[in-house]
Coordinates of C-alpha atoms in Angstrom, one line a residue:
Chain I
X1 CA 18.0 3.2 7.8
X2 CA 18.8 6.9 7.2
X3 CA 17.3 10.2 7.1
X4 CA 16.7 10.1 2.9
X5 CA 14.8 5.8 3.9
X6 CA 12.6 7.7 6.8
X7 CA 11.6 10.2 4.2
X8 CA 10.6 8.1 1.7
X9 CA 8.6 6.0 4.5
X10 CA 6.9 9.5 5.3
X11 CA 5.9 10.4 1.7
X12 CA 4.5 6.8 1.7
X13 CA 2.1 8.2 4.2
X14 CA 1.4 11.5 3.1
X15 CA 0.5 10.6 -0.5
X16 CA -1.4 7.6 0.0
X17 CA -3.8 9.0 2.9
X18 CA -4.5 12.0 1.3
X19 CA -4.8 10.4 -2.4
X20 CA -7.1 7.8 -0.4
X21 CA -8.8 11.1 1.2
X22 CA -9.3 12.7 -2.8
X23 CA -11.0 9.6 -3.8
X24 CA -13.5 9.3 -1.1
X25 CA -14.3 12.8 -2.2
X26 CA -14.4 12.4 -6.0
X27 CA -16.8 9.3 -5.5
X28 CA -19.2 10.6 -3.1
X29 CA -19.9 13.4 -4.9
X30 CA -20.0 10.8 -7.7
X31 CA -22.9 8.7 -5.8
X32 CA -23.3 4.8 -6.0
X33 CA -22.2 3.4 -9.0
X34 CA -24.7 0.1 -9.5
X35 CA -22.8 -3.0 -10.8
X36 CA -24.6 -3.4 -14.4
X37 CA -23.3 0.3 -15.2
X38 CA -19.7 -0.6 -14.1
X39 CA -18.5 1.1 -17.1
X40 CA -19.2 4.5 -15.1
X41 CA -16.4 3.5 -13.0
X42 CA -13.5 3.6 -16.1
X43 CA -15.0 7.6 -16.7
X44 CA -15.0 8.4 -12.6
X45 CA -11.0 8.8 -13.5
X46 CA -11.7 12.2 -15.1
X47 CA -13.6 13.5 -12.3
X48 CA -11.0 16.2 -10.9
X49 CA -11.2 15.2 -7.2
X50 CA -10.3 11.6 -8.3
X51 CA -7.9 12.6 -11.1
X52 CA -5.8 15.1 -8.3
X53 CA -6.7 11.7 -5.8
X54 CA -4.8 9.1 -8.5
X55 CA -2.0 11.7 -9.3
X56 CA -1.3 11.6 -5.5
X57 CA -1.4 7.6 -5.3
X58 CA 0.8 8.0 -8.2
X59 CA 3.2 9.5 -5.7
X60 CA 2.3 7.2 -3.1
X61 CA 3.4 4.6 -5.7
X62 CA 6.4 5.6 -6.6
X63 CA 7.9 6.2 -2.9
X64 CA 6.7 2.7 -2.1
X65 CA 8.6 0.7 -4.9
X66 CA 11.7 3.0 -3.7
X67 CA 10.7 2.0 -0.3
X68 CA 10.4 -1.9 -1.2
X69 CA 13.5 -1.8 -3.0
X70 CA 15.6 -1.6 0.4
X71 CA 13.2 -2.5 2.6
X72 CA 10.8 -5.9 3.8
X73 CA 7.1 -5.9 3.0
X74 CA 6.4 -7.3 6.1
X75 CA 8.5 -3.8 7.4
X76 CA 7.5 -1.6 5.1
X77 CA 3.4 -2.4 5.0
X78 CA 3.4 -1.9 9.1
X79 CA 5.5 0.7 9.2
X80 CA 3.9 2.6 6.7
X81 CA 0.1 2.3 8.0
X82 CA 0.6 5.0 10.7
X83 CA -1.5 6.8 7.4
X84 CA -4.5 5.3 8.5
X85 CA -4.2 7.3 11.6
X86 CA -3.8 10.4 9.6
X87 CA -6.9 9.0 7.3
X88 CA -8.8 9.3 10.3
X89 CA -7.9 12.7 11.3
X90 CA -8.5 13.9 7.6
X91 CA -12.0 11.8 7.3
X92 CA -13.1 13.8 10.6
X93 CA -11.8 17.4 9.8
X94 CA -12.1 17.7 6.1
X95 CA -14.8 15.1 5.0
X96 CA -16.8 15.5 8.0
X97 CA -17.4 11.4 8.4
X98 CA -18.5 10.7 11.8
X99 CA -15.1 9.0 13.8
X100 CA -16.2 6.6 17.0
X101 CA -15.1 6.0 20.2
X102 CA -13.9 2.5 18.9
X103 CA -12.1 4.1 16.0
X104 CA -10.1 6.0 18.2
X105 CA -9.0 3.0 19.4
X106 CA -8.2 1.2 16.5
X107 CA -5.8 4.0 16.0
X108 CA -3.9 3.8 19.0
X109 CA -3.3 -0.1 18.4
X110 CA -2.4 0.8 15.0
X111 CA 0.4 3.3 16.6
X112 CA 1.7 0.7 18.5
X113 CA 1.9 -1.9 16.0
X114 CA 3.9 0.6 13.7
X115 CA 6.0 1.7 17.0
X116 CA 6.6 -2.2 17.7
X117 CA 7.5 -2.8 13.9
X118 CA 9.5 0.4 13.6
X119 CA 12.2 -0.6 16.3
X120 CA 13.1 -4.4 14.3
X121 CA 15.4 -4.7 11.4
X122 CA 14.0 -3.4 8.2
X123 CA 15.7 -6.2 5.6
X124 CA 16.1 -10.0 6.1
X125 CA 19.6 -10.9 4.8
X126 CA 19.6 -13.6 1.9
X127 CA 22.9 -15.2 2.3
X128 CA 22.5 -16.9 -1.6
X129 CA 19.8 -14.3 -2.8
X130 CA 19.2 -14.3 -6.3
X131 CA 20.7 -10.8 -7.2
X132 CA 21.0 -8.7 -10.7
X133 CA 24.7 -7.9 -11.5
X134 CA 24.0 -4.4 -10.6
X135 CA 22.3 -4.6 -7.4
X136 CA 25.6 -6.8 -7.0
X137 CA 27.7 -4.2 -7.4
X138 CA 25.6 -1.5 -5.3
X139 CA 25.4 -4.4 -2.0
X140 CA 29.3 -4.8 -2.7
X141 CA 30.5 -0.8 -2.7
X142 CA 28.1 -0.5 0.5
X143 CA 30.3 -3.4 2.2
Chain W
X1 CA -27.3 -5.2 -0.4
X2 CA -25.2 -2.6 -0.4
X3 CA -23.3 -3.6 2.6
X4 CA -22.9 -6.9 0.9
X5 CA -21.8 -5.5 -2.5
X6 CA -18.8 -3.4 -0.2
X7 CA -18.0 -6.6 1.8
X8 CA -17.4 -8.2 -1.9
X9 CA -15.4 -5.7 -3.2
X10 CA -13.3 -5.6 0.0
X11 CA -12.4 -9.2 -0.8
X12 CA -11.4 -8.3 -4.2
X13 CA -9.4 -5.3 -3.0
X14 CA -7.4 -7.9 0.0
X15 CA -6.7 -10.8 -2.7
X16 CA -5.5 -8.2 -5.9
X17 CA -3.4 -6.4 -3.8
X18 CA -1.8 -9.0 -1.6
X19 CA -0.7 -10.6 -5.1
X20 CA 0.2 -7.3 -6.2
X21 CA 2.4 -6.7 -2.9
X22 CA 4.3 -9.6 -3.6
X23 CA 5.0 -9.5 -6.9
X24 CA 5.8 -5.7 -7.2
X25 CA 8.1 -6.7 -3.3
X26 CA 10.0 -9.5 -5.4
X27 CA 10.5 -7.5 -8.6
X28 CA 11.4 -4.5 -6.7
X29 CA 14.2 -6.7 -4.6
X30 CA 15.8 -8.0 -8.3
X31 CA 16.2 -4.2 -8.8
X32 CA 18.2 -3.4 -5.6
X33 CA 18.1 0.1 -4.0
X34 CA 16.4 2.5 -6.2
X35 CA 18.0 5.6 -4.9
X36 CA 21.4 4.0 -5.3
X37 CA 20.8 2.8 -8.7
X38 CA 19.4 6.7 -9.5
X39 CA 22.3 8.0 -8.4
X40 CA 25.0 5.9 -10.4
X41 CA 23.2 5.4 -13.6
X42 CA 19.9 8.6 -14.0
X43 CA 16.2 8.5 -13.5
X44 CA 15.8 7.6 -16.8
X45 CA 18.1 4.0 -16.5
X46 CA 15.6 3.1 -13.0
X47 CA 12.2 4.0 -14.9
X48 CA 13.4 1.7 -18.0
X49 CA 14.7 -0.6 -15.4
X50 CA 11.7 -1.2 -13.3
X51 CA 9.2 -1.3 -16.1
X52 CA 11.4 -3.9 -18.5
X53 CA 10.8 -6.7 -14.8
X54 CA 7.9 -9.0 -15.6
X55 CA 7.0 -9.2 -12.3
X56 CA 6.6 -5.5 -11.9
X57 CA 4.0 -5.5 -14.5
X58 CA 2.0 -8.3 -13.0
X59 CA 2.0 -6.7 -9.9
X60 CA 0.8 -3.1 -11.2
X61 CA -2.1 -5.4 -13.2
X62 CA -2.8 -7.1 -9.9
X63 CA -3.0 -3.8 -8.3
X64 CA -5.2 -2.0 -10.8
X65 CA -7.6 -4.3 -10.4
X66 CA -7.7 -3.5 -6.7
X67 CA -7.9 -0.1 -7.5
X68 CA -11.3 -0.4 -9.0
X69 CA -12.4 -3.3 -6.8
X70 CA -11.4 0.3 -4.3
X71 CA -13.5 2.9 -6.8
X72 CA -16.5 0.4 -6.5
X73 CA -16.4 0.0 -2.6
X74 CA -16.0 3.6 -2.2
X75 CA -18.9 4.2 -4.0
X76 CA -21.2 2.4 -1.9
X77 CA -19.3 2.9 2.0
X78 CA -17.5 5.8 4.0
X79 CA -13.4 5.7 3.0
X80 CA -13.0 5.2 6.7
X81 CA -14.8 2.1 6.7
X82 CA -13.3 0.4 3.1
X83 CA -9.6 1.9 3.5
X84 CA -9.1 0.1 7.0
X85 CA -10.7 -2.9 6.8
X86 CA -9.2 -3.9 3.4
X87 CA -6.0 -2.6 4.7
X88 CA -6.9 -4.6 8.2
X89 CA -7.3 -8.6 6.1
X90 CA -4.6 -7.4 3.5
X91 CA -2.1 -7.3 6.4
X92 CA -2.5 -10.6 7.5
X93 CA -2.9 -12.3 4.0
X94 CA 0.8 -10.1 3.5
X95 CA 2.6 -11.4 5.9
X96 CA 1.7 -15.1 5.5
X97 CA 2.5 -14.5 1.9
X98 CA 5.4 -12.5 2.4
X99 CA 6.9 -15.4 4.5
X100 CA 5.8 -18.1 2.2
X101 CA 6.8 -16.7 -1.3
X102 CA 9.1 -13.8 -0.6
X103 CA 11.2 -15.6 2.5
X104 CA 11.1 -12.8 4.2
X105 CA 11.9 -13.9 8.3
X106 CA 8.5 -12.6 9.7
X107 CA 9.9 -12.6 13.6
X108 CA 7.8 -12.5 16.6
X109 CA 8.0 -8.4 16.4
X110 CA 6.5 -8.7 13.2
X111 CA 4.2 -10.4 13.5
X112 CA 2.6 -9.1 16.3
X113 CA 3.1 -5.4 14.7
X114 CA 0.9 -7.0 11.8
X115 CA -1.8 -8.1 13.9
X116 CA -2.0 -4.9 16.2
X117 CA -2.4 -3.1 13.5
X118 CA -5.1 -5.3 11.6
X119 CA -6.7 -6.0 14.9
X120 CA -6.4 -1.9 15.4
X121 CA -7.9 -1.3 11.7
X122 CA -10.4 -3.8 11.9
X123 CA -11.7 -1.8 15.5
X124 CA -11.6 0.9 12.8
X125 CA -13.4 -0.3 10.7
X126 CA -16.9 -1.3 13.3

């Protein structure tokens, strides 16, 4: 792990909790969509809050494949969900949504579960890993 | 009826996008290091790349559906409810499937990171 790994990990965060944020937005203002008029849901896409929300995620994606291509899911998905702490700090200071007691907590144990994660190994080494030539190459002119 | 439309589409969103974890984790890992790989061969060799792997378009399929199993749930309950406690099952149903089709070595660290943080999102989520 280096500084460029930690801050891909970090736009991980960034993008997907406040894409995640965008959306909430977009579909409240939205209102319920009931199941027999689901097809409201392919148009809720060009609503601006959710279009800026999904060009986000589209951020979010893109620093989680590069994040996945060096790293564990099992690392990566823990690692990563200190963004739900920030959801929560975003849900009560821009949305306004009403954040518990018991939320609160919930956070911390999410802190510590990214702390406890963060401190392991982020790759498990397959000895006879089924590898392109190229990714060869690249694990041979690390060595 | 509402909380039980949510509750479905939460179970939509957990099984999509664990499939869509795994795939996209095991097409990602044929790849190699994607940084690396930009830097010897250009943007434009990684984007062709990583859509030409199979499994990489299963994976984004798997993962739009969970987007709108997402759209729907946030439709009908509060982002801080849906967000954590699909993330909170998804978790758990990633590292068992992580460990079972991906061989990853889920230790004792992980996998008591993965369940302070689902037990964590699912206090969240009351």
């Amino acid at each position: 792990m280096n500084l460029r790994k930690y801050l891909v990990l970090l736009g991980v965060v960034i993008f997907g909790a406040s894409g995640d944020a965008l959306l909430s937005r977009g579909m409240r203002q939205l209102g319920e969509i009931p199941l027999h008029h689901w097809q409201k849901l392919i148009f809720a896409v060009v609503h601006p809050w959710v279009a800026l929300g999904v060009l986000l995620l589209l951020a979010f994606f893109a620093s989680y494949m590069t994040a996945l291509s060096w790293a564990d899911l099992t690392y990566v998905l823990p690692a990563t969900s200190i963004g739900y702490v920030l959801l929560a700090f975003i849900a009560k200071f821009v949305l306004h949504e009403n954040v518990t007691a018991t939320r609160w907590l919930g956070i911390a144990l999410i802190a510590a579960g990214v702390g406890f994660v963060a401190q392991g190994p982020a790759l498990t080494h397959h000895p006879h890993h089924e590898e392109t030539p190229e990714a060869e190459a690249l694990s041979r002119g690390k060595a | 009826m509402r909380d039980l439309y949510a509750w479905l589409s939460i179970a939509a969103i957990v099984l999509a996008s664990t499939t869509g974890d795994v795939l996209l984790s095991h097409a990602m890992k044929q790849i190699g290091d994607l940084g690396e790989l930009r830097r010897r061969r250009g943007l434009a060799h990684v984007l062709a790349r990583v859509v030409s792997t199979p499994n990489f378009l299963f994976g984004l399929l798997a993962m739009t559906f969970a987007f709108y199993s997402l759209l729907m749930a946030l439709s009908w309950q509060d982002v801080s409810l849906v967000a954590p406690a699909s993330a909170s099952l998804t978790f758990i149903a990633n590292a068992v499937g992580a460990r079972i089709f991906l061989h990853e070595r889920v230790d004792h660290r992980r996998w008591i990171a993965a369940l302070l943080v689902a037990g964590g999102v699912a206090l969240v989520a009351i």
